[in-house]
CSV table of N, CA and C in Angstrom, one decimal:
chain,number,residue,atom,x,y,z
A,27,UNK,N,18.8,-16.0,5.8
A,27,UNK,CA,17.7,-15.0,5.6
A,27,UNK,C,16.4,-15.8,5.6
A,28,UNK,N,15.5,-15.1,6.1
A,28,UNK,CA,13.8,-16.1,6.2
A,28,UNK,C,12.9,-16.0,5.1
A,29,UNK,N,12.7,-16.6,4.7
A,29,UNK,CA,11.8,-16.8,3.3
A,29,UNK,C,10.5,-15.9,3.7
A,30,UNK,N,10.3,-14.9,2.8
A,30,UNK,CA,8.6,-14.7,2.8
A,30,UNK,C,7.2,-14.8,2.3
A,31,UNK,N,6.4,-15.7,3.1
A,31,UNK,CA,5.7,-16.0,3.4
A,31,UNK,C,3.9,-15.3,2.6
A,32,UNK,N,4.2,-14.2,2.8
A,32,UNK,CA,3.0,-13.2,2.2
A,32,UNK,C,3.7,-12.1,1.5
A,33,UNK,N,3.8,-12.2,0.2
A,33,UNK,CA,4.1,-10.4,-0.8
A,33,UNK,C,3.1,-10.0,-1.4
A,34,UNK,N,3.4,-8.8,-1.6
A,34,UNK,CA,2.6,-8.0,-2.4
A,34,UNK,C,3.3,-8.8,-4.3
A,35,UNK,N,1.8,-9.0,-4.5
A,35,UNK,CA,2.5,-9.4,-6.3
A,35,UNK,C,2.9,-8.0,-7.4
A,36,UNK,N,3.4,-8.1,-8.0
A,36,UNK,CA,3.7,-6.9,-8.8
A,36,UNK,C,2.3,-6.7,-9.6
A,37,UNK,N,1.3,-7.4,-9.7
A,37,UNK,CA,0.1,-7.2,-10.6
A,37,UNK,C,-0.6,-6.5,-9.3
A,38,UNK,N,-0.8,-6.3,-8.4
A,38,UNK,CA,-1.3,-5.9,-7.2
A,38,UNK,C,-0.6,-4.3,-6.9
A,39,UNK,N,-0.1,-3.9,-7.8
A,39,UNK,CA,0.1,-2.8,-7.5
A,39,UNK,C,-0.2,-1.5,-8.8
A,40,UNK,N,-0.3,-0.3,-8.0
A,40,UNK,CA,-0.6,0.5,-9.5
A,40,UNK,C,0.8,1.4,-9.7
A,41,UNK,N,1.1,1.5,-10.8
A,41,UNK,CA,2.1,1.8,-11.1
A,41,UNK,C,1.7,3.1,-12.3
A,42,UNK,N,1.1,3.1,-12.8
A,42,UNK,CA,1.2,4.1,-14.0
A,42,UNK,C,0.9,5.8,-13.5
A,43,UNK,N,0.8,6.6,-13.8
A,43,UNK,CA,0.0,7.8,-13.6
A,43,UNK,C,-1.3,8.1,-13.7
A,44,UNK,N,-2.0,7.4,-15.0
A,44,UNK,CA,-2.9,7.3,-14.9
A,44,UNK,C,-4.1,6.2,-13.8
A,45,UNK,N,-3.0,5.6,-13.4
A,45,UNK,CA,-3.7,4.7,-12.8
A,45,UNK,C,-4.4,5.4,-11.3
A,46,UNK,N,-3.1,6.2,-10.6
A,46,UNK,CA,-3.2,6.9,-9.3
A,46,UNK,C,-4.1,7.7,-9.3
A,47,UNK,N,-4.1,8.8,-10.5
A,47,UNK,CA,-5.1,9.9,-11.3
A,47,UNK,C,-6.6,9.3,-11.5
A,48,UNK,N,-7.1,8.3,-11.9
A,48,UNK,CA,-8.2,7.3,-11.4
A,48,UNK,C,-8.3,7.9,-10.0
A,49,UNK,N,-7.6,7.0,-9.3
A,49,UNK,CA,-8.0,6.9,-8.0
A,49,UNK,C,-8.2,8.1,-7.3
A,50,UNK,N,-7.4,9.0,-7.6
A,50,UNK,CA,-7.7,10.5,-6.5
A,50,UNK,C,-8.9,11.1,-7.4
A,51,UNK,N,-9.4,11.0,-9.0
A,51,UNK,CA,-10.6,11.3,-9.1
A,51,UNK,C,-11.6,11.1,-9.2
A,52,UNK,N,-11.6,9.8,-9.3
A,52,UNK,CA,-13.3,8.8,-8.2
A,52,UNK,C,-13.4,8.4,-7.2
A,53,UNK,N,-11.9,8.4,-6.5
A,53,UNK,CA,-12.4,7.4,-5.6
A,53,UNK,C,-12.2,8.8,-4.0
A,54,UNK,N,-12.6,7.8,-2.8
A,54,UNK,CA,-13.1,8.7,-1.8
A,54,UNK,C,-11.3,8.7,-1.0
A,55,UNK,N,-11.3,9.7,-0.3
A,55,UNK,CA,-10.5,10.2,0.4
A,55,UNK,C,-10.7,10.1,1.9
A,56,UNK,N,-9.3,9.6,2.8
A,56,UNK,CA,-9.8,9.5,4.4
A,56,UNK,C,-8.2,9.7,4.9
A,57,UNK,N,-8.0,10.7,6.3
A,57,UNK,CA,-6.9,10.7,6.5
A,57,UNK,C,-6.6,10.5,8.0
A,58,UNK,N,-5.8,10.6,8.7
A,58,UNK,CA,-5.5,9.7,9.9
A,58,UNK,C,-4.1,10.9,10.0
A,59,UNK,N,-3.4,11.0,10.8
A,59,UNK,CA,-1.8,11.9,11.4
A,59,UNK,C,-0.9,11.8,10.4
A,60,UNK,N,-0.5,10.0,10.5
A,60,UNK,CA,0.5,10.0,9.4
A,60,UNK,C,-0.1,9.8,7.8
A,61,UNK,N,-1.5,9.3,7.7
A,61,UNK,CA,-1.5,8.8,6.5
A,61,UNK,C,-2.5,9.3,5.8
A,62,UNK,N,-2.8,9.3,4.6
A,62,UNK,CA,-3.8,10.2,3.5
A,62,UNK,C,-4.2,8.6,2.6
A,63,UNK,N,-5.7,8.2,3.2
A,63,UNK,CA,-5.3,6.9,2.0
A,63,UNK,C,-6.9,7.4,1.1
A,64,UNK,N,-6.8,7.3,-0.3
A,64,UNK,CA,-7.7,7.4,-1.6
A,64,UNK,C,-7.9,5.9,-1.6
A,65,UNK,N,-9.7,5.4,-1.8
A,65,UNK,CA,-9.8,4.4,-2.3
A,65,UNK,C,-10.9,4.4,-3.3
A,66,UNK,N,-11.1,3.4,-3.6
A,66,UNK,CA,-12.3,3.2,-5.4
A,66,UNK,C,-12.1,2.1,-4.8
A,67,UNK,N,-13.6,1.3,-4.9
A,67,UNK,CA,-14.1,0.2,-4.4
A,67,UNK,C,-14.6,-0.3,-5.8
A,68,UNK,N,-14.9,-1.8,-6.5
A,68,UNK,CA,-15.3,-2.6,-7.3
A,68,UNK,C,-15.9,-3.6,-6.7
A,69,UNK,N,-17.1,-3.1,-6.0
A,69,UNK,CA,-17.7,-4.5,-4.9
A,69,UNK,C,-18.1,-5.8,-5.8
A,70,UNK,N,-18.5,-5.7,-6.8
A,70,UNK,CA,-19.1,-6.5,-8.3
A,70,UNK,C,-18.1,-7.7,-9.0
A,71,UNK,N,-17.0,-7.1,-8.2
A,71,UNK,CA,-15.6,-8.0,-8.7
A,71,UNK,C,-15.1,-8.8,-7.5
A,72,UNK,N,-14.5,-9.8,-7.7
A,72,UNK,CA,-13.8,-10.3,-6.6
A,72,UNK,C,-12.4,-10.2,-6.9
A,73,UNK,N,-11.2,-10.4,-6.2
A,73,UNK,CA,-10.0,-10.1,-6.0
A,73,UNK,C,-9.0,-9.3,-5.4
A,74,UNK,N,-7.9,-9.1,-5.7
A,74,UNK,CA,-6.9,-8.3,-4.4
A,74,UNK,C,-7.6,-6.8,-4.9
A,75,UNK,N,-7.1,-6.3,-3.8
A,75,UNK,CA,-7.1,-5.0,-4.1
A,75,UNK,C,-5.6,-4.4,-4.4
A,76,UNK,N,-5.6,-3.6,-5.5
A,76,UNK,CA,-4.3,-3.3,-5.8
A,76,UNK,C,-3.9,-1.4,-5.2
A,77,UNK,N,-2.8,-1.7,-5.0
A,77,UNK,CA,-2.1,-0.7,-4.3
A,77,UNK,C,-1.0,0.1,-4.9
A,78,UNK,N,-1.0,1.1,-4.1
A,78,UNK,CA,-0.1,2.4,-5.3
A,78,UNK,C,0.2,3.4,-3.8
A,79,UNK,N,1.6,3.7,-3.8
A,79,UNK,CA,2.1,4.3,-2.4
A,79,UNK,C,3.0,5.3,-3.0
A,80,UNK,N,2.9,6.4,-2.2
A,80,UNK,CA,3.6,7.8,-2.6
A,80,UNK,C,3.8,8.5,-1.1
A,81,UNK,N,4.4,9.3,-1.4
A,81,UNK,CA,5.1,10.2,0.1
A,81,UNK,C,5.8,11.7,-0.8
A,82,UNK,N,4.5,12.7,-0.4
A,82,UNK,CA,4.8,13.8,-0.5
A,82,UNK,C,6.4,14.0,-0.3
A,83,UNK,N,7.0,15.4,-1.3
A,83,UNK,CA,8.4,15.6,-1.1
A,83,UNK,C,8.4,16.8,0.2
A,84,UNK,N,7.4,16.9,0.3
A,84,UNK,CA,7.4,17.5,1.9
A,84,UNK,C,8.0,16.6,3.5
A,85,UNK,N,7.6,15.7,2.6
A,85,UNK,CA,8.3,14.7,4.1
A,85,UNK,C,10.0,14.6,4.2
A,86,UNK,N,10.3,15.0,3.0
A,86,UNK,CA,12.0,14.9,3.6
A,86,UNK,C,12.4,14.5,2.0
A,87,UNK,N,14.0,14.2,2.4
A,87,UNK,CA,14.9,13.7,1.4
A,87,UNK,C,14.6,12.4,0.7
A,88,UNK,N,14.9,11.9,-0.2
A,88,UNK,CA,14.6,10.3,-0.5
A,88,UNK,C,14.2,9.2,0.4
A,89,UNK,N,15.3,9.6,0.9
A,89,UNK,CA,15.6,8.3,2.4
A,89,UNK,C,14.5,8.4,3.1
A,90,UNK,N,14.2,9.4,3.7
A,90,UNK,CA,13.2,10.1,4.1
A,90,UNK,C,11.5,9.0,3.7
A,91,UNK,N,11.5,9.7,2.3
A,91,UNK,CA,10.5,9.4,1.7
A,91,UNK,C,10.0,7.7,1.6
A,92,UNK,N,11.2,7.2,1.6
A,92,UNK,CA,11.5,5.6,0.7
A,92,UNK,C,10.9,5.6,2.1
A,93,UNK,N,11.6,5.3,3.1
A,93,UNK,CA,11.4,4.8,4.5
A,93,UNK,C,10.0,4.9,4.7
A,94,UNK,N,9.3,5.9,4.5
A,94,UNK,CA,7.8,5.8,4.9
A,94,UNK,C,7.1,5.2,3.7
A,95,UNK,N,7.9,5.1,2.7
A,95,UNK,CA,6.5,4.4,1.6
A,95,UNK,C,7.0,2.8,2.1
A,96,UNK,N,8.3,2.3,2.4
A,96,UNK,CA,8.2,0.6,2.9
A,96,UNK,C,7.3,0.4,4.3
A,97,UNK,N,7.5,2.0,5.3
A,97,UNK,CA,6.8,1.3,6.5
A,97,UNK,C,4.9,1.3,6.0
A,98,UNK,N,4.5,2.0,5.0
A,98,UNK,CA,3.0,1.8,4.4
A,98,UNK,C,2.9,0.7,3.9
A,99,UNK,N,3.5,-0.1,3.5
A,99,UNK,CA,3.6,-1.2,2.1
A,99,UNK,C,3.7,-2.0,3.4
A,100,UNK,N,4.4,-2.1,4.2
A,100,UNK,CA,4.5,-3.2,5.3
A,100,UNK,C,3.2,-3.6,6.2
A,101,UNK,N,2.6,-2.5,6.4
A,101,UNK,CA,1.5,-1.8,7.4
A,101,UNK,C,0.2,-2.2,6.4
A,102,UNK,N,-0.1,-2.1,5.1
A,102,UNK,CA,-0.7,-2.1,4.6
A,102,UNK,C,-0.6,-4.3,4.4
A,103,UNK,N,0.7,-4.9,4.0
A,103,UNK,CA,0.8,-6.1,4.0
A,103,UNK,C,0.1,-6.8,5.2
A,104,UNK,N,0.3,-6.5,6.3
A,104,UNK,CA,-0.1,-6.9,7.8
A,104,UNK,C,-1.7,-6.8,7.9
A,105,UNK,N,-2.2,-5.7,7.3
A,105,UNK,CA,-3.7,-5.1,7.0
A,105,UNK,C,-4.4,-5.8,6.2
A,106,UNK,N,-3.7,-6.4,5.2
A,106,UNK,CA,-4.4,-6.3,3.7
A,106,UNK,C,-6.1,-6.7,4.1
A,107,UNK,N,-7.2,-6.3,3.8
A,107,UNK,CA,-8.3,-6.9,3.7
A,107,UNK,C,-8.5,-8.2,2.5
A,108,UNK,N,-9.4,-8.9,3.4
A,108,UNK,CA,-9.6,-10.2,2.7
A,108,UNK,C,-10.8,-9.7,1.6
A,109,UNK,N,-10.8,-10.4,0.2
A,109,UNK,CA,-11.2,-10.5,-1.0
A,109,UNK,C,-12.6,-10.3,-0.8
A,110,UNK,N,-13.7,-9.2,-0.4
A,110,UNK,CA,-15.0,-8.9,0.3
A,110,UNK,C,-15.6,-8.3,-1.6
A,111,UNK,N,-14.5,-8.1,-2.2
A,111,UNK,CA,-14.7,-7.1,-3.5
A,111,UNK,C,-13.4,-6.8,-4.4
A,112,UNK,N,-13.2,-5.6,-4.7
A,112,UNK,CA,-12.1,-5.4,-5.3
A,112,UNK,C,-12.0,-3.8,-5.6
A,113,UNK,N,-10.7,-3.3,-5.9
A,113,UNK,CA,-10.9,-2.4,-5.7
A,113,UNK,C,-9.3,-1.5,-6.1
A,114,UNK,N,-8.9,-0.2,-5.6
A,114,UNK,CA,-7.9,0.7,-5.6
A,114,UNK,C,-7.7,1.4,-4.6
A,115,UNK,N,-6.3,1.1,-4.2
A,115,UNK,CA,-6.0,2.0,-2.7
A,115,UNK,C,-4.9,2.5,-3.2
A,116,UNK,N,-4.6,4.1,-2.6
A,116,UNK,CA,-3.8,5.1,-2.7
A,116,UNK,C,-3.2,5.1,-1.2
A,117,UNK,N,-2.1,4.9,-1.2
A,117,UNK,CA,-1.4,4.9,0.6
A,117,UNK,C,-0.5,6.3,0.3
A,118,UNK,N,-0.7,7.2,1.0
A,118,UNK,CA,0.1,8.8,1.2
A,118,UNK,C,0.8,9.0,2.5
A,119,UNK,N,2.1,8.9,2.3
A,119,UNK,CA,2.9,9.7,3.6
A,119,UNK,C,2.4,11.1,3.7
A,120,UNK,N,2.1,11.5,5.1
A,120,UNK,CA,2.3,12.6,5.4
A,120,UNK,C,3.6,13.4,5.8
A,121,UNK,N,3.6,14.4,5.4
A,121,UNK,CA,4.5,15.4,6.9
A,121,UNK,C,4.0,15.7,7.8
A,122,UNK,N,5.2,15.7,8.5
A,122,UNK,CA,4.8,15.9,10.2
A,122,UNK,C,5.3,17.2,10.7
A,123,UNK,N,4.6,18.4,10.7
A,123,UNK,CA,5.1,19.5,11.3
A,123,UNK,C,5.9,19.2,12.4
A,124,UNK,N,6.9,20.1,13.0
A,124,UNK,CA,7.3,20.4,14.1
A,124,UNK,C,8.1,18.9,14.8
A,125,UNK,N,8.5,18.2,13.7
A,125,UNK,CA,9.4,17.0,14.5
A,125,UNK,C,10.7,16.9,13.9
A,126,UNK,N,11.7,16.8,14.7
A,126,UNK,CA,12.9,16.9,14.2
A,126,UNK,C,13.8,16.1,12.8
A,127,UNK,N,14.6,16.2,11.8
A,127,UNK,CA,14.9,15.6,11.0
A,127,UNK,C,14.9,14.5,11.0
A,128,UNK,N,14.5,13.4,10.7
A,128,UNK,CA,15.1,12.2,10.7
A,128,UNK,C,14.6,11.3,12.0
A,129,UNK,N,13.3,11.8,12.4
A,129,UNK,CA,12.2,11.5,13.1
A,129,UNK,C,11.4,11.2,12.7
A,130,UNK,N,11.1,9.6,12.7
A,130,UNK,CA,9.7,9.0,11.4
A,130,UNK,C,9.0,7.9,12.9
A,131,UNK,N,7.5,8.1,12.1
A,131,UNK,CA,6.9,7.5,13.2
A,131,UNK,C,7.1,5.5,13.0
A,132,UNK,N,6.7,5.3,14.4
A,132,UNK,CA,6.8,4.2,14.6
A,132,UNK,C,5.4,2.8,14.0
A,133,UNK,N,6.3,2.2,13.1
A,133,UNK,CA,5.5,1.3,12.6
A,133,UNK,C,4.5,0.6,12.9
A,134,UNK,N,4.5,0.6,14.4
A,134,UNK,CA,3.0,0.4,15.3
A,134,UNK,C,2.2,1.4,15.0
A,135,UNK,N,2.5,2.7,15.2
A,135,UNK,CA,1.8,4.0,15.0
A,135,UNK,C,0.8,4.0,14.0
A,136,UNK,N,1.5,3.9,12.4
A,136,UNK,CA,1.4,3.2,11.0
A,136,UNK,C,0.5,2.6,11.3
A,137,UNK,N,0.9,1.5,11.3
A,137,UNK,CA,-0.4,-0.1,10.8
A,137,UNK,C,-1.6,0.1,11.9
A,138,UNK,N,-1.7,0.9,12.9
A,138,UNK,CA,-2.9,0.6,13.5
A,138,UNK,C,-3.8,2.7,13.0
A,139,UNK,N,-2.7,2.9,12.3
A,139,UNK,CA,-3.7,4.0,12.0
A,139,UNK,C,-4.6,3.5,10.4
A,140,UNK,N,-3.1,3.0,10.2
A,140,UNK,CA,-4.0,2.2,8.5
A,140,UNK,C,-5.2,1.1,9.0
A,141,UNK,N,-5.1,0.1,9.6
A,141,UNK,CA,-6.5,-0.4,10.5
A,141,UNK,C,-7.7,0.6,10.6
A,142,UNK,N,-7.4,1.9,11.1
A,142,UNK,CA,-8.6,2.4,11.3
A,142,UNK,C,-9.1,2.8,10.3
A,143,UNK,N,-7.8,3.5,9.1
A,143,UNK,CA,-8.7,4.2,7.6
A,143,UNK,C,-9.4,3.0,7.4
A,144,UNK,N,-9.0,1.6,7.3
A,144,UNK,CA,-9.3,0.4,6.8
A,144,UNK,C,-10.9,0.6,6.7
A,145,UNK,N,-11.2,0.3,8.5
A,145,UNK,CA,-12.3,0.2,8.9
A,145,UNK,C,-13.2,1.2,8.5
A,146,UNK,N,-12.9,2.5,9.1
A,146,UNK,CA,-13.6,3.6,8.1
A,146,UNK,C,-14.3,3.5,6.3
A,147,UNK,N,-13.1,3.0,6.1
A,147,UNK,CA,-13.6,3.1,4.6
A,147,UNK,C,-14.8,1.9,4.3
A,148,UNK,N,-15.0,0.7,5.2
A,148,UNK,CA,-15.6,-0.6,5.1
A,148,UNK,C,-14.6,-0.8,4.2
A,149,UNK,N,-13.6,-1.0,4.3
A,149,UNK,CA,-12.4,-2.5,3.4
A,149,UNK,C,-12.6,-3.8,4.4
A,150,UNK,N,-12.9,-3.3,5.5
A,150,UNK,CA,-12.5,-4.8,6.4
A,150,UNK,C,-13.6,-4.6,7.4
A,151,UNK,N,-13.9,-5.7,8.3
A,151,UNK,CA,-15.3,-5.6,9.0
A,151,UNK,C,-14.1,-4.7,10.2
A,152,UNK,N,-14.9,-4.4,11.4
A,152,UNK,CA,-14.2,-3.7,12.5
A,152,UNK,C,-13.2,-4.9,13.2
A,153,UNK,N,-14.0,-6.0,13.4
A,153,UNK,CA,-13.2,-7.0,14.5
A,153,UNK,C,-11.8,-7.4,13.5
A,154,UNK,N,-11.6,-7.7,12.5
A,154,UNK,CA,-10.6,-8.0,11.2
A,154,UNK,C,-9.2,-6.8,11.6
A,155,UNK,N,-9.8,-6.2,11.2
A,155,UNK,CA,-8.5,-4.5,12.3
A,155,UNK,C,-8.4,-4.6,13.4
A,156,UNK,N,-9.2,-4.9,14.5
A,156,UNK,CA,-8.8,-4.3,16.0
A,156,UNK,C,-8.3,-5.8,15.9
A,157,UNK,N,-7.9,-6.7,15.4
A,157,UNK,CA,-7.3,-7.6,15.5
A,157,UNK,C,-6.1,-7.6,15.4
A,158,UNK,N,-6.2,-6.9,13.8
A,158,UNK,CA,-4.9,-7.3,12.9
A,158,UNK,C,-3.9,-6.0,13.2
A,159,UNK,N,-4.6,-4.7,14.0
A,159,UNK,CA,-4.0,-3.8,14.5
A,159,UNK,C,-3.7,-4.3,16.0
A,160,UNK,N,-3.8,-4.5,16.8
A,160,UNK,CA,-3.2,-5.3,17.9
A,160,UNK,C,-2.3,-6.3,18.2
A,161,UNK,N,-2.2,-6.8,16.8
A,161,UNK,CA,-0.9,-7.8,16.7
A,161,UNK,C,0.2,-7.2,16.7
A,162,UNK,N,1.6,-7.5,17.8
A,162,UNK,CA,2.3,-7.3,17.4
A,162,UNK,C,3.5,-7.7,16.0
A,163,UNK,N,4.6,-7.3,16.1
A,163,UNK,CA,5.3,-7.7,14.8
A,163,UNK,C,5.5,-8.7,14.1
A,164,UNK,N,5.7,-10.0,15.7
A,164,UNK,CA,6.1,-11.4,14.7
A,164,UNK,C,4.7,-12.0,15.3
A,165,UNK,N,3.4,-11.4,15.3
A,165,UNK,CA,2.0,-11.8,15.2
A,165,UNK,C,1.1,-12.5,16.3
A,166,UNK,N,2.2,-12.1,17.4
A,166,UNK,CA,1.5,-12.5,18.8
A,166,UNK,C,1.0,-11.0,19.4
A,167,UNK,N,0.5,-11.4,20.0
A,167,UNK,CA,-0.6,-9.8,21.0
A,167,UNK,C,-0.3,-10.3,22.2
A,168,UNK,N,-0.2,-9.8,23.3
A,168,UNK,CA,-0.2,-9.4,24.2
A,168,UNK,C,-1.9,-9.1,25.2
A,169,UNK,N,-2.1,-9.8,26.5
A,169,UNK,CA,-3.3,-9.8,27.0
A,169,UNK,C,-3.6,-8.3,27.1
A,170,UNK,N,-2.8,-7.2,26.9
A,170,UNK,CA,-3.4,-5.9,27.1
A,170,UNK,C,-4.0,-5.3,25.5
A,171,UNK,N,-3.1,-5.9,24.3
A,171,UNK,CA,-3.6,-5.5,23.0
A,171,UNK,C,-4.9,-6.6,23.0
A,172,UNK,N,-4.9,-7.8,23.3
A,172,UNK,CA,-6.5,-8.7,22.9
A,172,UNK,C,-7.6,-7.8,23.8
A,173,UNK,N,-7.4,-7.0,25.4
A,173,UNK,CA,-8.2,-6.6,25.9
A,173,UNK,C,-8.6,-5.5,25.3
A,174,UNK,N,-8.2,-4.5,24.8
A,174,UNK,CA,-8.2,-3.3,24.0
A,174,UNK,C,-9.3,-3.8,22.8
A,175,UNK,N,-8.6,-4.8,21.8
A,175,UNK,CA,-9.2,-5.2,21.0
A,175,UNK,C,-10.8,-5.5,21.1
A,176,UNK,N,-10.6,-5.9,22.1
A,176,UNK,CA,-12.5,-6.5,22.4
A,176,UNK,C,-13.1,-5.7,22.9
A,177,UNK,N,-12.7,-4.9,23.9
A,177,UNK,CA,-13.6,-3.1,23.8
A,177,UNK,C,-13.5,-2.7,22.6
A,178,UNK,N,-12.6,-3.0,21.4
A,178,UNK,CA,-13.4,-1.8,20.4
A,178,UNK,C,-14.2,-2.5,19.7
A,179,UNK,N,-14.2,-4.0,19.5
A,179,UNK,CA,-15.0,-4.8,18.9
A,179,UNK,C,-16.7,-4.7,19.5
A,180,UNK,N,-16.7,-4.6,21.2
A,180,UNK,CA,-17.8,-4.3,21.7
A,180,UNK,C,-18.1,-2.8,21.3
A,181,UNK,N,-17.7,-2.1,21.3
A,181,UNK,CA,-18.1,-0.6,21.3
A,181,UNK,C,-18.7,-0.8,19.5
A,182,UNK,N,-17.9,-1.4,19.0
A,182,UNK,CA,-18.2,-1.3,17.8
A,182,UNK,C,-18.4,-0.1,16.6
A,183,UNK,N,-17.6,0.9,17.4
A,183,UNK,CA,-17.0,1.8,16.6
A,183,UNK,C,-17.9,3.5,17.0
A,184,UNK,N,-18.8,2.8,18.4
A,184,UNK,CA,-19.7,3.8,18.8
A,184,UNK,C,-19.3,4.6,20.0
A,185,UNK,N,-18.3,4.0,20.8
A,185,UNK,CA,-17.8,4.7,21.7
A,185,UNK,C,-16.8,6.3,21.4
């Protein structure tokens, strides 16, 4: 088995009720196909930003559910913004109308949609996402994901 390299620490995460309840009542809301992400920014502070993941019981059975909160926690790992501030992020599965049981989107899908809430929200500068969303899985890109990448870096988010 391969040793891992980058985790999420257990102090890096929110866990309480009150803690989520914060976040969906200060902080701002941004949504994307698959994903609903709440955040509360602490620019004044430095350190990780801590994270708290949930998946509506509309998306399915447990399995269902679990599946999409590990491919956000993964997507969100590959993402993480560098220490610019500090802060609270809410990661939300969605449901997906009209797709068959046991039909979950693809983890590319994921992490380059979380890249864009990313960018949206200013967690991360633009070029940091169209990066870190263009990497493939074991962290190489491909000359068509770097070319993609540098049109949106050029466009800079105006195209």
């Amino acid at each position: 088995m391969g040793q891992v390299t980058e985790r999420q620490f257990r102090t890096e995460r929110l866990k309480s009720k009150a803690q989520f309840a914060r976040v969906f009542r200060r902080g701002r809301r941004l949504s994307s196909r698959h994903v609903t992400m709440f955040y509360l920014n602490h620019p004044q502070v430095r350190g990780p930003y801590r994270l708290g993941v949930s998946a509506s019981s509309h998306v399915g059975t447990a399995v269902r559910r679990n599946r999409i909160k590990r491919l956000l926690r993964e997507a969100w790992r590959t993402q993480m913004p560098a220490p610019m501030g500090s802060g609270a992020v809410v990661l939300i599965g969605r449901p997906q109308p009209n797709t068959p049981e046991g039909v979950l989107p693809e983890f590319a899908v994921v992490r380059k949609e979380l890249a864009g809430l990313l960018r949206r929200a200013g967690l991360v500068n633009s070029t940091e996402a169209s990066a870190n969303a263009g990497a493939s899985v074991n962290g190489e890109s491909s000359a068509k994901d770097r070319s993609s990448a540098n049109e949106e870096a050029k466009c800079d988010g105006l195209c």
